[in-house]
PDB file of C-alpha atoms in Angstrom:
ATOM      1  CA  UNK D 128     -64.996  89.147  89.605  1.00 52.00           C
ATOM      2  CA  UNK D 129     -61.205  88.240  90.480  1.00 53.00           C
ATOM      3  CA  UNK D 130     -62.152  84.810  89.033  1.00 54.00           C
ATOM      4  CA  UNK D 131     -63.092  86.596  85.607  1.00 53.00           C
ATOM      5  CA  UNK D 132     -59.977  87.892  85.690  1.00 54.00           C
ATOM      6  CA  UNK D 133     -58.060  85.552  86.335  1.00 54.00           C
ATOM      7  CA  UNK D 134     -59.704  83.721  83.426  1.00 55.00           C
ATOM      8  CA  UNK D 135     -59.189  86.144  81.185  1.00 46.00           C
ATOM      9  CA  UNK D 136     -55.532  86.221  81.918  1.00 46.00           C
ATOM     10  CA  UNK D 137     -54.903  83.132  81.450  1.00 49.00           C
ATOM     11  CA  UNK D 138     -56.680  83.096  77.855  1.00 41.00           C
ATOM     12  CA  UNK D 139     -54.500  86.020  76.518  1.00 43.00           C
ATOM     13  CA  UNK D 140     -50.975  84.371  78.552  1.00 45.00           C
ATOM     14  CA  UNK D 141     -51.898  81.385  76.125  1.00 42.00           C
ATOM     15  CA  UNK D 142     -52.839  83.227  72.957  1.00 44.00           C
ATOM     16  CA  UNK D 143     -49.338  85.235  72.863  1.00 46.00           C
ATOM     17  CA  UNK D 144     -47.561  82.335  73.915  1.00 44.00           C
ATOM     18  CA  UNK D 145     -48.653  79.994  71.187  1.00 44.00           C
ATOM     19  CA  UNK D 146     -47.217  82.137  68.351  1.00 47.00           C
ATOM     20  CA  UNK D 147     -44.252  82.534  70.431  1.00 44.00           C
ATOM     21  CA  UNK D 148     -43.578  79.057  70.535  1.00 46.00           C
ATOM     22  CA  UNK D 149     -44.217  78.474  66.899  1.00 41.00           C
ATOM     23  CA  UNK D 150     -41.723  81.555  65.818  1.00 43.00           C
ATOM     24  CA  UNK D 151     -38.886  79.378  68.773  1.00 44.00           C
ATOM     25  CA  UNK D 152     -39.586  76.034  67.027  1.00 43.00           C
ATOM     26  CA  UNK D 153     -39.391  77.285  63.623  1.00 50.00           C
ATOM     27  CA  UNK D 154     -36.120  79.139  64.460  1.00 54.00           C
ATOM     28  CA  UNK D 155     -34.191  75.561  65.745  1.00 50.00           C
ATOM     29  CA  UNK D 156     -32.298  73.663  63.150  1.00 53.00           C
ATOM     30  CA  UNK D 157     -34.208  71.499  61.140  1.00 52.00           C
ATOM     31  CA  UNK D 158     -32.925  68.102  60.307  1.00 54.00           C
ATOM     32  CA  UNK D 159     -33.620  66.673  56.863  1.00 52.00           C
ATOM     33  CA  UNK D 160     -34.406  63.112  55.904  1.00 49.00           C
ATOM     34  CA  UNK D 161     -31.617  60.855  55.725  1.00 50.00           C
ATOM     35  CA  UNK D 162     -29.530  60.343  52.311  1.00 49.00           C
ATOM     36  CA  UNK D 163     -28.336  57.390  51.669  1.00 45.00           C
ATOM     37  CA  UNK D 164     -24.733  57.332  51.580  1.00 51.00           C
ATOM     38  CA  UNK D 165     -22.713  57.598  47.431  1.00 51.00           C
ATOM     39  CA  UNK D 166     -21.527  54.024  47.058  1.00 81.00           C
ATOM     40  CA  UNK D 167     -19.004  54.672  44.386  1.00 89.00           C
ATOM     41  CA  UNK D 168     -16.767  52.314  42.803  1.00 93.00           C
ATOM     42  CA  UNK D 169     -14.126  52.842  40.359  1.00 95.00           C
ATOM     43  CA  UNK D 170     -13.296  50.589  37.504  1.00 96.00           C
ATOM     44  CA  UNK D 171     -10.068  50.654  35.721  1.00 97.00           C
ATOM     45  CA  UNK D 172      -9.267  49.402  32.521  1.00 97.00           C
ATOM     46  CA  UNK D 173      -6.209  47.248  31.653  1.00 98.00           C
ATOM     47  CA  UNK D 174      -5.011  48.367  28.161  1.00 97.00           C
ATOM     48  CA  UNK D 175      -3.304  45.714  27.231  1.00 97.00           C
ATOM     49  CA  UNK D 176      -6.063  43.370  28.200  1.00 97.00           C
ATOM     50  CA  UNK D 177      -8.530  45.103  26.336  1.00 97.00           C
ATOM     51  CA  UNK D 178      -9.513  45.145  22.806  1.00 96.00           C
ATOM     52  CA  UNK D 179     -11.180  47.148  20.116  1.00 98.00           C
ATOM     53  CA  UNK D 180     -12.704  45.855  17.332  1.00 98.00           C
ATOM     54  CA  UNK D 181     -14.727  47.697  14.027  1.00 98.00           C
ATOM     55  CA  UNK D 182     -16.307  46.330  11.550  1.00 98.00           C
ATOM     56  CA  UNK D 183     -16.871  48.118   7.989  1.00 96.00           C
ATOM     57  CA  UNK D 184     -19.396  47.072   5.412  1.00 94.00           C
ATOM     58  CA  UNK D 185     -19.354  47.910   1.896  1.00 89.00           C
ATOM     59  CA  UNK D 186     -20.925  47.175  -1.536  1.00 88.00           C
ATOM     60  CA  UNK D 187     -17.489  44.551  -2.095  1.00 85.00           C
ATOM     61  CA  UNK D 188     -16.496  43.084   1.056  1.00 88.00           C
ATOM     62  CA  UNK D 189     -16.543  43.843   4.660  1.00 95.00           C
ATOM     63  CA  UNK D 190     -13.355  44.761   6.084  1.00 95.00           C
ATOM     64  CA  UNK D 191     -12.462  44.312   9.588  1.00 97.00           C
ATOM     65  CA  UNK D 192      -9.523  45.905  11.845  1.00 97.00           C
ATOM     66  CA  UNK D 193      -8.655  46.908  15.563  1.00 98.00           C
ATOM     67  CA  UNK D 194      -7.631  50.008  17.762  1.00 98.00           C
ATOM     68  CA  UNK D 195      -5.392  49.983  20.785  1.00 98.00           C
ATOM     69  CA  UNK D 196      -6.387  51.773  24.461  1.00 97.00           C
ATOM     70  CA  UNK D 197      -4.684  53.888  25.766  1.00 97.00           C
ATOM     71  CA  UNK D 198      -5.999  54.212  29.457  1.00 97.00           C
ATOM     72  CA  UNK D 199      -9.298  54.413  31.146  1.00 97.00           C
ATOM     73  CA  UNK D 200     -10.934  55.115  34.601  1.00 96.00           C
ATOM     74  CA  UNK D 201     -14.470  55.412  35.219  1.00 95.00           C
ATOM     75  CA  UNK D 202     -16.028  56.340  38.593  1.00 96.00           C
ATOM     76  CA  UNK D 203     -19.535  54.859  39.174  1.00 94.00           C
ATOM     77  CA  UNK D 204     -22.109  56.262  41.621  1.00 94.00           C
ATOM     78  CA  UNK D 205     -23.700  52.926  41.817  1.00 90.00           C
ATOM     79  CA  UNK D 206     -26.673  54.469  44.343  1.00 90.00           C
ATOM     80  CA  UNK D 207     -27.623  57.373  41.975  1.00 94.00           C
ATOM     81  CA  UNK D 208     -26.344  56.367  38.260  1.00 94.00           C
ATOM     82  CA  UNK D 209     -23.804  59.375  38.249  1.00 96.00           C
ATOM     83  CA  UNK D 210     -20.373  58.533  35.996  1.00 97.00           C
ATOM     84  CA  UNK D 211     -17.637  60.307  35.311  1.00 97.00           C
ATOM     85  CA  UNK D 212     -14.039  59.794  33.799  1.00 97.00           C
ATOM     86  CA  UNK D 213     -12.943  58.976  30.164  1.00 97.00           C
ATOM     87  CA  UNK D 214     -12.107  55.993  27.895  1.00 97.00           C
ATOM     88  CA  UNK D 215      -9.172  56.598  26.158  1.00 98.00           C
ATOM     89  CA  UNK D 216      -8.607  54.660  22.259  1.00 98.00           C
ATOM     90  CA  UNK D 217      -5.066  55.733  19.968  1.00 98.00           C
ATOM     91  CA  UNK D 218      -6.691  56.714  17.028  1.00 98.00           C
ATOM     92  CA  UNK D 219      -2.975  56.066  15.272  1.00 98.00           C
ATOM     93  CA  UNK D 220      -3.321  52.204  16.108  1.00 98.00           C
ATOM     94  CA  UNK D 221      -6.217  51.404  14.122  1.00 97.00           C
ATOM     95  CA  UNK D 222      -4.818  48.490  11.489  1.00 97.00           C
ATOM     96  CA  UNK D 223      -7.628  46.470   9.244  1.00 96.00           C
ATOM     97  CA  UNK D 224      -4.529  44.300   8.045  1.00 95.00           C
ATOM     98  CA  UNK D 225      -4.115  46.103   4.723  1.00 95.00           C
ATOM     99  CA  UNK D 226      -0.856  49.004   4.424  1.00 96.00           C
ATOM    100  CA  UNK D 227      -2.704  50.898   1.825  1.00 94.00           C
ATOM    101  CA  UNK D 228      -5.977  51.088   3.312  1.00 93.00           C
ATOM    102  CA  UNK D 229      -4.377  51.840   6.275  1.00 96.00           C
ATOM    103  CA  UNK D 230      -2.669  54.427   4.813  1.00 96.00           C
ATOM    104  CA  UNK D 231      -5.916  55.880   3.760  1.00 94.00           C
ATOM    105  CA  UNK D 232      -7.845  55.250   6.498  1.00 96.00           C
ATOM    106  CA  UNK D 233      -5.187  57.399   8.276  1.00 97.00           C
ATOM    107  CA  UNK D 234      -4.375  59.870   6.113  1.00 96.00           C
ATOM    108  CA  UNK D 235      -8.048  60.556   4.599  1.00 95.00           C
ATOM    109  CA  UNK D 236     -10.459  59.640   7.099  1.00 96.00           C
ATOM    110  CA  UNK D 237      -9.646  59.684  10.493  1.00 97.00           C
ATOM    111  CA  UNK D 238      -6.460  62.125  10.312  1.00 97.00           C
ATOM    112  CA  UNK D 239      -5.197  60.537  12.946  1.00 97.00           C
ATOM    113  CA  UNK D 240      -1.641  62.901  12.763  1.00 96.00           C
ATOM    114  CA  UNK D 241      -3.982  65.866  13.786  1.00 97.00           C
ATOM    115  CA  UNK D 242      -6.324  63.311  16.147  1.00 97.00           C
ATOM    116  CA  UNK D 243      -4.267  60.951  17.726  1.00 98.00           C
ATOM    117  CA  UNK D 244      -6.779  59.919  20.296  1.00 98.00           C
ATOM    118  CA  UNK D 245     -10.445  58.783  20.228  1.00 98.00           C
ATOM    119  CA  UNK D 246     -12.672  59.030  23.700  1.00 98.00           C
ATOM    120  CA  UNK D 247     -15.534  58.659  25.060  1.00 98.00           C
ATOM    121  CA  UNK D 248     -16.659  60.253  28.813  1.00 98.00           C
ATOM    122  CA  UNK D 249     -19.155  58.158  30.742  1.00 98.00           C
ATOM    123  CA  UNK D 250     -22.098  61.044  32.159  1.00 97.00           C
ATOM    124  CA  UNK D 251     -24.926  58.387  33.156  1.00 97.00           C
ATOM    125  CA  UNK D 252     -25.800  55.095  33.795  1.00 97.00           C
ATOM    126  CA  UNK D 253     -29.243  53.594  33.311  1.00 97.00           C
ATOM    127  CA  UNK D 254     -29.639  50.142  35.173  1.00 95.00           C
ATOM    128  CA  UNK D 255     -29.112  48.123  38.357  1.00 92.00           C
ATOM    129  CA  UNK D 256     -25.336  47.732  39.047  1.00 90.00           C
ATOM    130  CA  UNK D 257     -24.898  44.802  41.470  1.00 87.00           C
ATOM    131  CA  UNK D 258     -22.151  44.549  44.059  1.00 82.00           C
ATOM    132  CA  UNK D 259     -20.749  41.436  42.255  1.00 88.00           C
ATOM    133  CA  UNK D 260     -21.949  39.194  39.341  1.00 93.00           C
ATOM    134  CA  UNK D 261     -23.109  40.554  36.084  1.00 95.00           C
ATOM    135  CA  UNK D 262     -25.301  42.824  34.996  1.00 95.00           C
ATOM    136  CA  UNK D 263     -26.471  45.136  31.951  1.00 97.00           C
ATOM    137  CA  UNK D 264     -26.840  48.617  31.523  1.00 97.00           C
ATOM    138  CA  UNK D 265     -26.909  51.446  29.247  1.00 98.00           C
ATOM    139  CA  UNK D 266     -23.891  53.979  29.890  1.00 98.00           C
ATOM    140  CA  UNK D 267     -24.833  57.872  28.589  1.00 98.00           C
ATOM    141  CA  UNK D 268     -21.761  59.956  28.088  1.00 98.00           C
ATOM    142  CA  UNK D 269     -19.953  62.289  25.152  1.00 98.00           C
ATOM    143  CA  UNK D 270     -17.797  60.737  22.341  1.00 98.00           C
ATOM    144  CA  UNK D 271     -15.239  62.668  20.541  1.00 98.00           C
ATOM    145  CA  UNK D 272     -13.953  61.764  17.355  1.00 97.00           C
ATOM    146  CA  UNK D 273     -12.075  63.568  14.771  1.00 96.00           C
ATOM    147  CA  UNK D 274     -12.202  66.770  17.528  1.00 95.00           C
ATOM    148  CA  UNK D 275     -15.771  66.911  17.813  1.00 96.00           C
ATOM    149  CA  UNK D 276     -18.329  65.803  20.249  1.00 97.00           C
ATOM    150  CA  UNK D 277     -21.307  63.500  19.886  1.00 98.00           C
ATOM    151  CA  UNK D 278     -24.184  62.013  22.749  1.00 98.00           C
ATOM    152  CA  UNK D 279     -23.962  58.353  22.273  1.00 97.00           C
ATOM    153  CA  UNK D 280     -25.135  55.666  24.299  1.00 97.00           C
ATOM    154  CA  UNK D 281     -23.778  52.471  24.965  1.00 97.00           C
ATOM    155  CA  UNK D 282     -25.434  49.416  26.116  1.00 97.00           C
ATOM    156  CA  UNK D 283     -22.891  47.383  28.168  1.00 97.00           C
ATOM    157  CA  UNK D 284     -22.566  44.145  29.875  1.00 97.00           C
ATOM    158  CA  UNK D 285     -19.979  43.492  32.689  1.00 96.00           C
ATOM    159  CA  UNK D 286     -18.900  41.278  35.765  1.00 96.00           C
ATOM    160  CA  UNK D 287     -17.450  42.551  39.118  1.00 95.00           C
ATOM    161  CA  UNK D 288     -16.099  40.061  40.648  1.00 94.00           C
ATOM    162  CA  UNK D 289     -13.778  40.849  43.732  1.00 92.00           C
ATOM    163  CA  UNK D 290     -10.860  43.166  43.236  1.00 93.00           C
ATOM    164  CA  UNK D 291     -11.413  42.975  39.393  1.00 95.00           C
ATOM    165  CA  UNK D 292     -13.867  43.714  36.265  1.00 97.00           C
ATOM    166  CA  UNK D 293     -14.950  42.707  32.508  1.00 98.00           C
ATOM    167  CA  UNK D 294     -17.023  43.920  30.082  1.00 97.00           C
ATOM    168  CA  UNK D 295     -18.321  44.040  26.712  1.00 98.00           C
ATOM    169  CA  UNK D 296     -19.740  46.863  24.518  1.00 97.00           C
ATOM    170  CA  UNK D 297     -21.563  47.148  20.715  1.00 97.00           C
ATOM    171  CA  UNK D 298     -22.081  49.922  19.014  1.00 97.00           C
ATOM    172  CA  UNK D 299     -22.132  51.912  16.079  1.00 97.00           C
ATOM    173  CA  UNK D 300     -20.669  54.954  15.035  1.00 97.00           C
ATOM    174  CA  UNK D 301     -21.982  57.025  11.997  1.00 97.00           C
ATOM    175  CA  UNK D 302     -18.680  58.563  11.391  1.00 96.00           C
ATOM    176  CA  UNK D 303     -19.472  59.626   7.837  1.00 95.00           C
ATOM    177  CA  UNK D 304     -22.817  61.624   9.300  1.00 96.00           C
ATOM    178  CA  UNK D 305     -20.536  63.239  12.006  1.00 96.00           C
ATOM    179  CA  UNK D 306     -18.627  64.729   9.144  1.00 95.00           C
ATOM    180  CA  UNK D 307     -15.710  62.455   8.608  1.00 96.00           C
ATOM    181  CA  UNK D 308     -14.638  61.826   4.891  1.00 95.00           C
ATOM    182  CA  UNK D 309     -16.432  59.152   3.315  1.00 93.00           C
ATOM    183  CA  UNK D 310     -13.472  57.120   1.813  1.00 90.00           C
ATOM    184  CA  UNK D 311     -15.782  54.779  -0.828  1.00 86.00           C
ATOM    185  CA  UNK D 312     -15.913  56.030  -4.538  1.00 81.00           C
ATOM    186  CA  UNK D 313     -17.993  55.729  -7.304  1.00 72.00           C
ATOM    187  CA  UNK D 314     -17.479  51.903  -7.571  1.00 77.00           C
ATOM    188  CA  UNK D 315     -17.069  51.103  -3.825  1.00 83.00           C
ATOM    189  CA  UNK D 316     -20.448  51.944  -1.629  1.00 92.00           C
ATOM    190  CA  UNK D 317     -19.276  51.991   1.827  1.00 92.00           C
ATOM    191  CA  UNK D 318     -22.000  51.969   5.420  1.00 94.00           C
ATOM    192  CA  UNK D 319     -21.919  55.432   6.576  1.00 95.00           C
ATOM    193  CA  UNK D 320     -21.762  53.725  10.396  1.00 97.00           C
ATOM    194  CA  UNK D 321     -18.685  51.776  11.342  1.00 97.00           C
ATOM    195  CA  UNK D 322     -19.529  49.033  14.015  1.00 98.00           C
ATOM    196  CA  UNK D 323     -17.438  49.099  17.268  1.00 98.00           C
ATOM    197  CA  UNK D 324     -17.016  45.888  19.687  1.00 98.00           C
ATOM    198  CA  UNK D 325     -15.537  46.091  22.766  1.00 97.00           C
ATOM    199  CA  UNK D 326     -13.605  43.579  24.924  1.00 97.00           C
ATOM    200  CA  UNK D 327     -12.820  44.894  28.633  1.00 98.00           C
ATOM    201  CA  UNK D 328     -10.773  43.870  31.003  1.00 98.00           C
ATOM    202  CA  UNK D 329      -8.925  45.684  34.767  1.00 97.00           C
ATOM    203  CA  UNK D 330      -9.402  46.676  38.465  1.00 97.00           C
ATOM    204  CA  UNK D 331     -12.119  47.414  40.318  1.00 94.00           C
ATOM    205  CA  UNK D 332     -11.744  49.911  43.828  1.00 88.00           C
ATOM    206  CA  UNK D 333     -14.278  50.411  46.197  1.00 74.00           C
ATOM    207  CA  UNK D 334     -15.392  47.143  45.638  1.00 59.00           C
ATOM    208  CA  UNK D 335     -19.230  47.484  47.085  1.00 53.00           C
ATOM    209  CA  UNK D 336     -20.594  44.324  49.333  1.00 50.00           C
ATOM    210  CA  UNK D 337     -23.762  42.436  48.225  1.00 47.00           C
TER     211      UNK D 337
END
């Protein structure tokens, strides 16, 4: 009989202390799965080593000019894609080599005395960036022009190579659909998209190793 009872003891000892020690595990600090750790690098353009260049077709000729940077930084999140920073272009620069087109161009289309600068801010990349060497992605971000804001993507190809960076960039940009004056005329048919090549050229920090 004492036996029985001692049995039965035991049984219920073990059935209130199993949910006890479920309700003591659950309550210790759980640990999650390592992340791995943001590998960002930050790339910084050299304006006077880097060049813009836009073409401009039309129903005559095809006319072709330049801008000037400004400045630009942009911080890379090479383990996740994440960007951030701006590209900044002087809208007041742009020259095609002609004073009255110019003029125009200034004046008429981009207003450039109201707009002086021209940017774009890098959101995403889409690709493999490598440590060092070259490589080719497609760069997600906002570009403003004229004051307003417009998703564009840009497919780019650069080199990292030690404590410095190049790229290159093209693109167009349908400035007439994004509500910019359309400066052709009855005789002169011009492409509603102007097309934008990029030279680029500065430092790179946080260099990552292969």
């Amino acid at each position: 009989m004492n036996r029985s009872r001692r049995r039965l003891a035991t049984v219920f000892c073990l059935l209130v202390a199993a949910p006890l020690t479920l309700v003591a595990l659950s309550a210790l600090p759980q640990h999650a799965a390592p992340q791995p750790p943001p590998r960002e690098i930050v790339l910084e353009i050299d304006p006077a080593q880097s060049k813009v260049h836009w073409t401009l077709g039309s129903s005559l000729h095809t006319v072709h000019g330049s801008f000037a940077f400004k400045k630009g930084t942009l911080q890379l999140d090479t383990s996740t894609g994440k960007a951030s920073g701006e590209i900044v272009v002087d809208a007041t620069s742009g020259n095609s080599g002609n004073d009255s087109r110019d003029k125009k161009m200034h004046r008429e289309v981009l207003e450039s005395g109201r707009y002086a600068e021209v940017i774009f801010r890098p959101e995403r990349v889409e690709g493999k960036i490598t440590p060092q060497g070259i490589f080719t992605v497609q760069v997600n971000g906002f570009f403003v022009l004229h004051g307003r804001e417009h998703e564009l993507t840009v497919p780019v190809q650069a080199e990292l190579a030690g404590d410095h960076w190049t790229g290159s960039a093209k693109f167009n940009v349908p400035f007439i659909d994004w509500g910019l004056k359309n400066p052709g005329n009855f005789f002169l048919k011009v492409n509603h998209a102007v097309e934008i090549d990029l030279e680029l050229k500065g430092s790179l920090q946080n260099p990552a190793t292969p």
